[in-house]
């Protein structure tokens, strides 16, 4: 019996956009996620109605959304399904935090707590029971999907936006055996050095800044030697109001240069931090991942 509860399904570019819920052992609460299955994953079922996991498996991209978003945001706003269908790649969109954890104050701020899990495992007592997004995204969810859906976890990539760009880069660097490709839009590139990161890390991890560096893409990259030789793609809008104080892509660029990591960092005049920016460039990101996952 499947452990996934199908909440909704929508035909989309020859494939299907679905939303699921399941009981998460990592989080200790129900979690929701979206998945787009391209037409290549939906071979015609025989009269015996074979299990989907036995059908043709396709590469998969994990997309991590930003602050205040949920499992539906990217699927509705980015326009990625057209390109996912073209390349034959599935896209998985986890939620951005636990929901209903009951931690006092978890809904008080838009940039900390609910909707702002930062894709880390909290260590502070108030948060550590349920706020375990790193374990959820990098361990539990891939294992669940591999057993339930026609996804080839040997060909998995990860990308994200803002807080999710931070999550994509850090998880890619920490779990290279899982993620073969990585890209980001307007990521929080050095969270240990910006207000958003300082607020989240002090709340979830405590005041020891040395512990924060294990969740900082710039710090992690500086310790590596060419972890992704096929290259990393990053896009950043020059009209992004968070660029100067929160994002610091230049720090990540310097760390990549130190590590010998090929990086394509593209600057875009007039583009801000929102999904119009992502929708403009999403085709390039799907093509970037397709080249690496289908090689």
PDB file of N, CA and C in Angstrom, residues 6-11 15-20 37 52:
ATOM      1  N   UNK A   6      -2.584  11.108  -2.395  1.00  0.00           N
ATOM      2  CA  UNK A   6      -2.706  12.028  -3.515  1.00  0.00           C
ATOM      3  C   UNK A   6      -3.792  13.058  -3.204  1.00  0.00           C
ATOM      4  N   UNK A   7      -3.396  14.320  -3.180  1.00  0.00           N
ATOM      5  CA  UNK A   7      -4.342  15.397  -2.871  1.00  0.00           C
ATOM      6  C   UNK A   7      -5.007  15.955  -4.120  1.00  0.00           C
ATOM      7  N   UNK A   8      -4.230  16.066  -5.206  1.00  0.00           N
ATOM      8  CA  UNK A   8      -4.795  16.562  -6.460  1.00  0.00           C
ATOM      9  C   UNK A   8      -3.885  16.199  -7.609  1.00  0.00           C
ATOM     10  N   UNK A   9      -4.456  16.181  -8.823  1.00  0.00           N
ATOM     11  CA  UNK A   9      -3.702  15.853 -10.025  1.00  0.00           C
ATOM     12  C   UNK A   9      -4.224  16.693 -11.170  1.00  0.00           C
ATOM     13  N   UNK A  10      -3.298  17.246 -11.967  1.00  0.00           N
ATOM     14  CA  UNK A  10      -3.673  18.155 -13.038  1.00  0.00           C
ATOM     15  C   UNK A  10      -2.871  17.821 -14.287  1.00  0.00           C
ATOM     16  N   UNK A  11      -3.537  17.557 -15.403  1.00  0.00           N
ATOM     17  CA  UNK A  11      -2.845  17.335 -16.663  1.00  0.00           C
ATOM     18  C   UNK A  11      -2.090  18.599 -17.060  1.00  0.00           C
ATOM     19  N   UNK A  15       2.084  15.662 -19.328  1.00  0.00           N
ATOM     20  CA  UNK A  15       2.373  14.965 -18.081  1.00  0.00           C
ATOM     21  C   UNK A  15       1.328  15.303 -17.037  1.00  0.00           C
ATOM     22  N   UNK A  16       1.685  15.144 -15.754  1.00  0.00           N
ATOM     23  CA  UNK A  16       0.756  15.464 -14.682  1.00  0.00           C
ATOM     24  C   UNK A  16       1.470  16.218 -13.564  1.00  0.00           C
ATOM     25  N   UNK A  17       0.799  17.243 -13.079  1.00  0.00           N
ATOM     26  CA  UNK A  17       1.244  17.941 -11.870  1.00  0.00           C
ATOM     27  C   UNK A  17       0.420  17.404 -10.710  1.00  0.00           C
ATOM     28  N   UNK A  18       1.101  16.833  -9.744  1.00  0.00           N
ATOM     29  CA  UNK A  18       0.422  16.251  -8.591  1.00  0.00           C
ATOM     30  C   UNK A  18       0.865  16.930  -7.299  1.00  0.00           C
ATOM     31  N   UNK A  19       0.004  16.811  -6.300  1.00  0.00           N
ATOM     32  CA  UNK A  19       0.347  17.240  -4.944  1.00  0.00           C
ATOM     33  C   UNK A  19      -0.013  16.109  -3.984  1.00  0.00           C
ATOM     34  N   UNK A  20       0.940  15.798  -3.121  1.00  0.00           N
ATOM     35  CA  UNK A  20       0.807  14.679  -2.194  1.00  0.00           C
ATOM     36  C   UNK A  20       0.965  15.146  -0.750  1.00  0.00           C
ATOM     37  N   UNK A  37       5.350  15.028 -13.153  1.00  0.00           N
ATOM     38  CA  UNK A  37       5.807  13.869 -13.906  1.00  0.00           C
ATOM     39  C   UNK A  37       5.647  14.171 -15.386  1.00  0.00           C
ATOM     40  N   UNK A  52       3.355   2.285 -10.803  1.00  0.00           N
ATOM     41  CA  UNK A  52       4.105   3.351 -11.464  1.00  0.00           C
ATOM     42  C   UNK A  52       5.606   3.209 -11.288  1.00  0.00           C
TER      43      UNK A  52
END
